[in-house]
Coordinates of C-alpha atoms and ligand atoms in Angstrom, one line a residue:
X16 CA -22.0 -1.7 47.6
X17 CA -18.5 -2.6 47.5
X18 CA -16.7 -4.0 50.5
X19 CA -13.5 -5.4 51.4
X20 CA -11.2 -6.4 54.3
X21 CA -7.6 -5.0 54.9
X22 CA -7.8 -3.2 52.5
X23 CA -5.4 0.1 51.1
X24 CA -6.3 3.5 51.9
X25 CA -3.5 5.3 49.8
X26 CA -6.0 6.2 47.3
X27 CA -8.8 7.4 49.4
X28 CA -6.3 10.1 51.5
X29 CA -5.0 13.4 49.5
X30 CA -1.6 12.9 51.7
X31 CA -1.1 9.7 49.7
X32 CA 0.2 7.5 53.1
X33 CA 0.1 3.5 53.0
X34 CA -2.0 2.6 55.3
X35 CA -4.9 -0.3 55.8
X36 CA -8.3 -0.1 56.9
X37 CA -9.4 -3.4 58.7
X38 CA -12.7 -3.4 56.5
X39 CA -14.0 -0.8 54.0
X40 CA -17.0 -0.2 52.3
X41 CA -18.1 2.6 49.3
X42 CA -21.9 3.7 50.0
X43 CA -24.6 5.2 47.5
X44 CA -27.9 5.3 49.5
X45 CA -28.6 6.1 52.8
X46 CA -30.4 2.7 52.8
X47 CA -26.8 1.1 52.1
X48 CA -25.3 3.3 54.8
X49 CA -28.2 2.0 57.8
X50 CA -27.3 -1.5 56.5
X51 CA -24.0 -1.4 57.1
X52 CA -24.3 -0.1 60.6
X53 CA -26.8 -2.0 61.6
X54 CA -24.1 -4.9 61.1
X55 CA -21.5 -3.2 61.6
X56 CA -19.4 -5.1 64.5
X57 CA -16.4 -3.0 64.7
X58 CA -15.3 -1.0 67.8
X59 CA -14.2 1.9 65.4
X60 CA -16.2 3.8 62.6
X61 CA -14.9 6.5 60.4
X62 CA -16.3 8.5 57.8
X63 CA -14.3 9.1 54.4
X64 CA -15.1 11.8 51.9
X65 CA -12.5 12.8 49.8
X66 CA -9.8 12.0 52.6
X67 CA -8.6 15.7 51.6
X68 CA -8.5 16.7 55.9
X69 CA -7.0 13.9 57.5
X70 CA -3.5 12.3 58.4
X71 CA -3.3 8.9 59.2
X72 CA -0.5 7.6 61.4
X73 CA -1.4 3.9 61.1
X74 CA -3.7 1.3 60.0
X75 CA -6.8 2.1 60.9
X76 CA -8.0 -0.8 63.1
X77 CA -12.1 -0.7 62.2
X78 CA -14.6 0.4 59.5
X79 CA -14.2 2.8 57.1
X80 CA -17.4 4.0 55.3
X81 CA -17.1 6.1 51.8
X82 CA -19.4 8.2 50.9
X83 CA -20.8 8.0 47.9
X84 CA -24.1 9.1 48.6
X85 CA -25.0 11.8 45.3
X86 CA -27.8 14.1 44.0
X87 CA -29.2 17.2 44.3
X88 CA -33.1 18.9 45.0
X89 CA -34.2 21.8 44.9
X90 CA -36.1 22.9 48.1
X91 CA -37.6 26.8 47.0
X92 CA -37.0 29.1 44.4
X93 CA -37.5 33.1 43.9
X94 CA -36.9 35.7 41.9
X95 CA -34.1 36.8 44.0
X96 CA -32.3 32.8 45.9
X97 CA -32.6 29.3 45.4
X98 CA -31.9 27.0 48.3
X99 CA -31.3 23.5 47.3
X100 CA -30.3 20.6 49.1
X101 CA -27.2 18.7 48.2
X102 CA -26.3 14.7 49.0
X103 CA -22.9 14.9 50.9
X104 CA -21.1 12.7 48.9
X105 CA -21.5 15.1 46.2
X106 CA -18.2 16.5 45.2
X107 CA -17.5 20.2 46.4
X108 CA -15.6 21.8 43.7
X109 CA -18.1 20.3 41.6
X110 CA -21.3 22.0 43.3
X111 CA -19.3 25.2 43.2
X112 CA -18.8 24.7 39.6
X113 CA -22.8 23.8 39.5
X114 CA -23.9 27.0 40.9
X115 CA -21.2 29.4 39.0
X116 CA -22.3 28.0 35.9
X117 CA -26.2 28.6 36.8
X118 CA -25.6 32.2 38.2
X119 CA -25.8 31.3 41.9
X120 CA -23.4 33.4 44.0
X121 CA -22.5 32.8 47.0
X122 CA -20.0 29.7 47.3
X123 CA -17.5 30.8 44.3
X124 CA -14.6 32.0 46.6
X125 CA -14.2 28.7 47.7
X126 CA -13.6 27.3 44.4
X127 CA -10.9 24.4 44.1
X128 CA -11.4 23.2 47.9
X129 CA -11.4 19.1 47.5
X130 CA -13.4 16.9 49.2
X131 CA -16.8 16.2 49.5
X132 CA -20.3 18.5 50.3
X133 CA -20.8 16.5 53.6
X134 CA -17.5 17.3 54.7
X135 CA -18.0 21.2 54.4
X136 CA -19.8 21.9 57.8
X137 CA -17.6 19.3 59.1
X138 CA -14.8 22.7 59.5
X139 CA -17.0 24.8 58.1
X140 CA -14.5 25.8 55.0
X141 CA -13.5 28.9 54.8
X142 CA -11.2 30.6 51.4
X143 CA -10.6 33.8 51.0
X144 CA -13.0 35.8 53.2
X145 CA -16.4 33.2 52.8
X146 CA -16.8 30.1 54.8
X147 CA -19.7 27.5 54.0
X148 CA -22.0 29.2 57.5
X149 CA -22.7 32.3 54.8
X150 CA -24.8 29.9 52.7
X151 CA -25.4 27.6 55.2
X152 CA -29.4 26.7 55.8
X153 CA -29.5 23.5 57.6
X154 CA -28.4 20.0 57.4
X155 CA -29.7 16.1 57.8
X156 CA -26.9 14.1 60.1
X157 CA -27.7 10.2 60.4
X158 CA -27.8 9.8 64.6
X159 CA -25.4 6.5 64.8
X160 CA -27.3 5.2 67.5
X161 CA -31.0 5.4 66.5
X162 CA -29.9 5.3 62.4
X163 CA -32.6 8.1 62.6
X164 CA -32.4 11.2 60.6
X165 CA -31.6 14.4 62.6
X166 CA -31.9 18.0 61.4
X167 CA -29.6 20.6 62.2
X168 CA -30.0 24.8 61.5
X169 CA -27.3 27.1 61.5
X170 CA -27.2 27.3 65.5
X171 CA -27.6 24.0 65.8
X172 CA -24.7 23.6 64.0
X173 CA -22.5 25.8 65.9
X174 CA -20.2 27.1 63.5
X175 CA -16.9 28.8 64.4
X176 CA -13.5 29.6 62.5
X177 CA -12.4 25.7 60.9
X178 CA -15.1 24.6 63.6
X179 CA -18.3 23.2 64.2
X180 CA -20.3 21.4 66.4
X181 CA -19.5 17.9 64.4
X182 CA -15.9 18.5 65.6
X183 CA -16.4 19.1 68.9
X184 CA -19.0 17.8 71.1
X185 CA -20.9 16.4 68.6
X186 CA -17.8 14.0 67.1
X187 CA -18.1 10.7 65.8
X188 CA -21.8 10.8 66.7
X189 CA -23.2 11.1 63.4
X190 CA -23.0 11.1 59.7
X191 CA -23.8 14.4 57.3
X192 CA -26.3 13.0 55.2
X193 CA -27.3 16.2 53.1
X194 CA -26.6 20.2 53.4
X195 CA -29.1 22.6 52.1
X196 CA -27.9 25.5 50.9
X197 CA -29.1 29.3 50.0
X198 CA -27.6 30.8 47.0
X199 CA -28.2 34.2 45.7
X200 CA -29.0 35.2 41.4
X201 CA -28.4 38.7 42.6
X202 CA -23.9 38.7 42.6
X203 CA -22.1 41.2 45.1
X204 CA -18.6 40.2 44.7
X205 CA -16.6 39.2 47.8
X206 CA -13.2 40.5 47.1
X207 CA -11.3 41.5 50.7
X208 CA -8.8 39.3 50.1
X209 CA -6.0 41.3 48.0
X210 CA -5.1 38.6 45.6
X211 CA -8.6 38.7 43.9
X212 CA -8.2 42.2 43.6
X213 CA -5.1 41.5 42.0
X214 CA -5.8 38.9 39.4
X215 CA -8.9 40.7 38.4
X216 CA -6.9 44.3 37.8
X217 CA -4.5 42.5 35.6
X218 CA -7.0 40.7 33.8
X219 CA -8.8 44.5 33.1
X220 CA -11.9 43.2 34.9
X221 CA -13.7 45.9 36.5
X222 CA -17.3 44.6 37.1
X223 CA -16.7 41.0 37.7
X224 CA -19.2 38.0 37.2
X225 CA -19.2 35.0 39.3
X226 CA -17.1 33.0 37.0
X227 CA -14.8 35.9 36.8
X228 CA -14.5 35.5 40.9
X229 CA -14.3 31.9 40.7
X230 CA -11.8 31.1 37.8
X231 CA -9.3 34.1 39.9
X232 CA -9.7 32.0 42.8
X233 CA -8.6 28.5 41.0
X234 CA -5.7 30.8 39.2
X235 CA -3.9 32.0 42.7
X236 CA -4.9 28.6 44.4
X237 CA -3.0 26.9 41.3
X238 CA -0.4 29.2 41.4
X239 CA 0.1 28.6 45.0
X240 CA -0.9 25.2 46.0
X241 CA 0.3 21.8 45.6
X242 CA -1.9 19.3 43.8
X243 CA -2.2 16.5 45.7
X244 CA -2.0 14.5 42.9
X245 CA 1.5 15.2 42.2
X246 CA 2.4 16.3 46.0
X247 CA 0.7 14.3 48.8
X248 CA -1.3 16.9 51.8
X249 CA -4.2 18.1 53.2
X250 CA -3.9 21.6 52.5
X251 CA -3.3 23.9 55.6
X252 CA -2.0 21.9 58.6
X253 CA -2.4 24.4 61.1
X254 CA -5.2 27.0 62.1
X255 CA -4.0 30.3 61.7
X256 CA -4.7 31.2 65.4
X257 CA -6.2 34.0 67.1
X258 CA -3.8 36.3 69.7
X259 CA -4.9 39.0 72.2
X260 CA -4.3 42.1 70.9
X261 CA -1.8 43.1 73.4
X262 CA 0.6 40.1 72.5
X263 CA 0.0 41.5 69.0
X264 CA 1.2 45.0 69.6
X265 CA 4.0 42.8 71.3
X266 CA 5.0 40.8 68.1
X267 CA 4.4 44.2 65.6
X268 CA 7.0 46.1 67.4
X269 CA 9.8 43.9 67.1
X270 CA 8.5 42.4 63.2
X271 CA 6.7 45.7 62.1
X272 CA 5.9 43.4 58.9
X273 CA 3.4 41.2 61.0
X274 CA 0.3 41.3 59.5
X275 CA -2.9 41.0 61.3
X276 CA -6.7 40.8 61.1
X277 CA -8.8 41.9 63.7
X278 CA -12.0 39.9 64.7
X279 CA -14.3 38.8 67.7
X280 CA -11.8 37.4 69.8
X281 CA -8.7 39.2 69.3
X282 CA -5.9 39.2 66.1
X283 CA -6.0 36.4 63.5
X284 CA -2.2 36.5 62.4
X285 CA -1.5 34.0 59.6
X286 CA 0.5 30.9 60.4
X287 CA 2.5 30.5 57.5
X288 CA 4.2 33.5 59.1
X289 CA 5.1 32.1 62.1
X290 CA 6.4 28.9 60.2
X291 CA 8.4 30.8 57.8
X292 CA 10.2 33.1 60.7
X293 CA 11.1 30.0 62.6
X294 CA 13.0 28.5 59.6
X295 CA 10.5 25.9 58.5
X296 CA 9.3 27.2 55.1
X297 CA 10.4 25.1 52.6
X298 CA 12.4 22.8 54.9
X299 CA 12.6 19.1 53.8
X300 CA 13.3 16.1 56.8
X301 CA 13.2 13.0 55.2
X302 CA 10.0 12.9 53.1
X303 CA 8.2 15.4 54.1
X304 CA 8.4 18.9 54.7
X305 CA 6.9 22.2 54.4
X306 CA 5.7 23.6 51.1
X307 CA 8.1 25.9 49.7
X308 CA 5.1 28.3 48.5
X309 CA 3.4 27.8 51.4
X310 CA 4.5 27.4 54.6
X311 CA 1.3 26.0 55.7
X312 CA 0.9 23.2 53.8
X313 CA 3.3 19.8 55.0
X314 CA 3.7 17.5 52.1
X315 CA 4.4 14.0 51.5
X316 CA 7.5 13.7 48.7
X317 CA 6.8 9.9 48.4
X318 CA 6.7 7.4 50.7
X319 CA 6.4 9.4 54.2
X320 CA 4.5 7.8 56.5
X321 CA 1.8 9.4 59.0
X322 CA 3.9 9.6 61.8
X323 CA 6.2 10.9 59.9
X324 CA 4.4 14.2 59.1
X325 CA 2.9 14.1 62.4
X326 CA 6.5 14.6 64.1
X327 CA 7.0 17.3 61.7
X328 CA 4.3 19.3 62.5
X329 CA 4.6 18.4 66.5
X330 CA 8.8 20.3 65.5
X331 CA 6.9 23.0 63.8
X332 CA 4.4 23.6 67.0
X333 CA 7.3 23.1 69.4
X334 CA 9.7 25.8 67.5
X335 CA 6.9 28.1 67.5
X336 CA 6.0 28.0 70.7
X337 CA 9.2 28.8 71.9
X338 CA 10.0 31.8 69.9
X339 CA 6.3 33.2 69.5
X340 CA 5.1 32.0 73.1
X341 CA 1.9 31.1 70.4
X342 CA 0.3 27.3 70.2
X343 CA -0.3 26.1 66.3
X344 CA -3.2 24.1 66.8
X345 CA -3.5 21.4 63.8
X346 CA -6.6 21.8 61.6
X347 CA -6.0 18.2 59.6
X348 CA -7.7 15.3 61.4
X349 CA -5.1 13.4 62.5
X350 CA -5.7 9.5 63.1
Ligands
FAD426 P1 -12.4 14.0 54.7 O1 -10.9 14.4 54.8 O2 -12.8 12.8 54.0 O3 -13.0 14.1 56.2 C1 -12.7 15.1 57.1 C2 -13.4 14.8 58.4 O4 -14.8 14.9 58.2 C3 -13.1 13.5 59.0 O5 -13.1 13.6 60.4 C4 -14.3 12.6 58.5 O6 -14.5 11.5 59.3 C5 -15.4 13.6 58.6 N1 -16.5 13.4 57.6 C6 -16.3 13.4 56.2 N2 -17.5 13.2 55.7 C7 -18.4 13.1 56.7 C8 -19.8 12.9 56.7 N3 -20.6 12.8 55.6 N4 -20.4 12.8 57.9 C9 -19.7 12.9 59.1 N5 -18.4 13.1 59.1 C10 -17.7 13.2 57.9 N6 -10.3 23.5 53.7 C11 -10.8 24.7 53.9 O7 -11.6 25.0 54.8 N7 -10.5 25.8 53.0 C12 -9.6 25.6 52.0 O8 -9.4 26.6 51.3 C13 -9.0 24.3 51.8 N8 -8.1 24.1 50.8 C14 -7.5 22.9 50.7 C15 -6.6 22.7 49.6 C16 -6.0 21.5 49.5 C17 -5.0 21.3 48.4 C18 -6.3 20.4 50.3 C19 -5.7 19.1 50.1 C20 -7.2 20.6 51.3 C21 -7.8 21.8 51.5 N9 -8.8 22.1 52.5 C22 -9.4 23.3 52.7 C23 -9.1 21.0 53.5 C24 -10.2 20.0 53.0 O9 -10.3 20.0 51.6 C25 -11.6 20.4 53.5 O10 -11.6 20.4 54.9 C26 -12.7 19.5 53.0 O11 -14.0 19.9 53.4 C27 -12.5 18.0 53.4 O12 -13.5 17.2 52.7 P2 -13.3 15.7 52.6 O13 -14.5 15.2 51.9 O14 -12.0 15.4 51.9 O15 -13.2 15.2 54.1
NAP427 P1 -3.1 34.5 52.1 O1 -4.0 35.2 51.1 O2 -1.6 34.5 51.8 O3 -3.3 35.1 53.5 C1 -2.6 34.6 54.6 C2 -3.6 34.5 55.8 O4 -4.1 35.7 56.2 C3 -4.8 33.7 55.3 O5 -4.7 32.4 55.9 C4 -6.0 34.5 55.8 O6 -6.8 33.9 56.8 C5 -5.5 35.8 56.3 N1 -6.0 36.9 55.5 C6 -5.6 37.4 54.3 N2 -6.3 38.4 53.9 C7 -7.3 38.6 54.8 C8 -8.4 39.5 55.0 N3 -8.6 40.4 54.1 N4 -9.2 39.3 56.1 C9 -9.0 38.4 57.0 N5 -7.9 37.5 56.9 C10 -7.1 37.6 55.8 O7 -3.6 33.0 52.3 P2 -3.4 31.7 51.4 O8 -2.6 30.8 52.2 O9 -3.0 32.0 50.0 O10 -4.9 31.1 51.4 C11 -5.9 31.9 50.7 C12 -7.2 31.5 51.3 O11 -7.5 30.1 51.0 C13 -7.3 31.6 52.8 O12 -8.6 32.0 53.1 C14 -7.1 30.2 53.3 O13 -7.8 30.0 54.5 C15 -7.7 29.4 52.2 N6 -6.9 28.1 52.2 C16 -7.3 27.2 53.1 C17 -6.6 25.9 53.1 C18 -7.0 24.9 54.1 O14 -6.6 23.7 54.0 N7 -7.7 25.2 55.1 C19 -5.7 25.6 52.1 C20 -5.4 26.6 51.2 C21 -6.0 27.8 51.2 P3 -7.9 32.7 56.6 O15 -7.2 31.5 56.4 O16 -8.6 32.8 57.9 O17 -8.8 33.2 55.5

């Protein structure tokens, strides 16, 4: 177990801002973790995967845990799924890579996403048309008051769009220990999303594999996203939100080249586009900005601090609010 005491955070957070954490330990075992709390004196605690969904806006003034936690079991095995149970400090791209490379489908649309297995359910991830709840069979969350184990199904869990119960009512109560999930060896291709489509037509791919699904995924994502190890973020900053449909009918008459997806609750229309038509894509203030091949994404050119990004995106919510009459609500974890 490593441990120290005001120590950097740059590292540990994809956004790449200064910042200290009063103390900080790295974790392998569960029994580490329980030993750690158990003496754990600090008023705040805050878990740390990859760092890949959070902005910090200054020191952080308590104890931050990294999870380290690794392995992998399978739980049961047919002919037709294997459901196996992964430790959530397991890396994610990594288990997707696991399970292409086996012939599991189910999990290779959201190839490329950083961060950890025990963040996952966390927002339950989501990339092009498949979020983690699809696979999703239960999980183990440490209860930070008893240091007992807890198990959690799929309802438990209460999954929504970039949501779950972890995030909501449940927050800061407890740490993802492991997430068992069930994977399919029979492959049905999820390709809604046009870009796959794309990729896959102009590779002359007409019955695609899972790698095949997986490597067009990491090609548009590369193509499109910023590497935070060049360009400091978090990947989308905002939710794409949801609208009724009648402020939708509203918005397509006077920008006929709106798009929108229809689900439960009303119109998803992508954020990006809102961002772009208030003048934002692309725009740099100081050091940081919005991505200029995604409006979604706010970067950090070097040396921007939290706050820094954090008034950005609070310029971006307020521009959009007044020409749209539409709240972006932030999906990055902002401490
Ligand atoms: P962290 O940022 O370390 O933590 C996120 C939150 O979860 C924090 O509140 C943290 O305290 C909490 N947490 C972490 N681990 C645990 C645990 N074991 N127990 C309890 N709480 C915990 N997200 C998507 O959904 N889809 C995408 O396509 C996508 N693409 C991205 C692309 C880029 C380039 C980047 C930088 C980010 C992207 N993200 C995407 C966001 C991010 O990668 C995911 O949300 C990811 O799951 C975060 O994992 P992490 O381990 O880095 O979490
Ligand atoms: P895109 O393909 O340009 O599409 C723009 C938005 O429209 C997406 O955000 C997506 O919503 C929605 N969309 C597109 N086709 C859709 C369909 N057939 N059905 C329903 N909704 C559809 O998006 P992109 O920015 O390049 O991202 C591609 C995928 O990667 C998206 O799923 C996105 O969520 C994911 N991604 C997420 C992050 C993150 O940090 N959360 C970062 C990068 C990429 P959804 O976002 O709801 O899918």
């Amino acid at each position: 177990m490593n441990h120290f005491f005001n120590h950097s955070i740059q590292a540990y957070n994809t956004f790449g801002v200064s910042v200290k954490a009063n103390e900080f330990v790295i974790v392998s075992s569960l029994n580490e973790l329980k030993e750690v709390l158990l003496f754990n004196k600090n008023e705040q605690t805050l878990f740390l995967g990859g760092g890949s969904n959070m902005l910090f806006t200054q020191n952080f003034d308590g104890l931050i845990i990294k999870n380290e936690i690794k392995g992998k079991y399978i739980q049961i095995e047919d002919e037709n799924n294997i459901e196996i149970k992964f430790y959530s400090g397991e890396n994610w791209h990594e288990t997707v890579m696991f399970s292409v490379e086996k012939g599991y489908s189910g999990i290779e649309n959201l190839s490329l996403i950083p961060g950890t297995v025990g963040a996952a359910p966390m927002q339950n991830i989501g990339a092009y048309g498949v979020e983690l709840e699809s696979v999703f069979v239960e999980l183990e969350a440490l209860n930070l008051k008893t240091l007992e184990l807890e198990t959690f199904n799929h309802n438990q869990c209460e999954f929504g769009y970039r949501e779950s119960v972890f995030k909501r009512k449940l927050k800061n109560q407890y740490f993802i220990f492991s997430v068992t999930l069930k994977l399919s060896k029979h492959f049905i291709p999820k390709m809604s999303y046009g870009d796959i489509q794309n990729v896959l037509h102009d590779k002359g791919i007409i019955e695609p594999k899972i790698k095949d699904v997986s490597d067009a995924v990491i090609q548009i994502r590369q193509s499109k996203l910023p590497d935070p190890k060049v360009l400091g973020n978090s990947g989308s900053f905002f939710k794409n939100p949801t609208i009724s449909s009648d402020l939708f009918n509203q918005l397509k008459s006077n920008y006929p080249e709106i798009k929108g997806f229809t689900n439960e609750y009303g119109v998803k229309i992508p954020a990006a586009w809102l961002i772009e038509n208030t003048g934002w894509k692309g725009k740099r203030i100081g050091n940081t900005g919005s991505h200029a091949k995604q409006a979604l994404v706010l970067v950090n050119y070097g040396g921007a601090t939290g706050s820094e990004v954090k008034a950005l995106a609070y310029q971006i919510i307020e521009s959009v609010q007044k020409k749209f009459n539409i709240t972006l609500e932030p999906e990055v974890n902002i401490y």
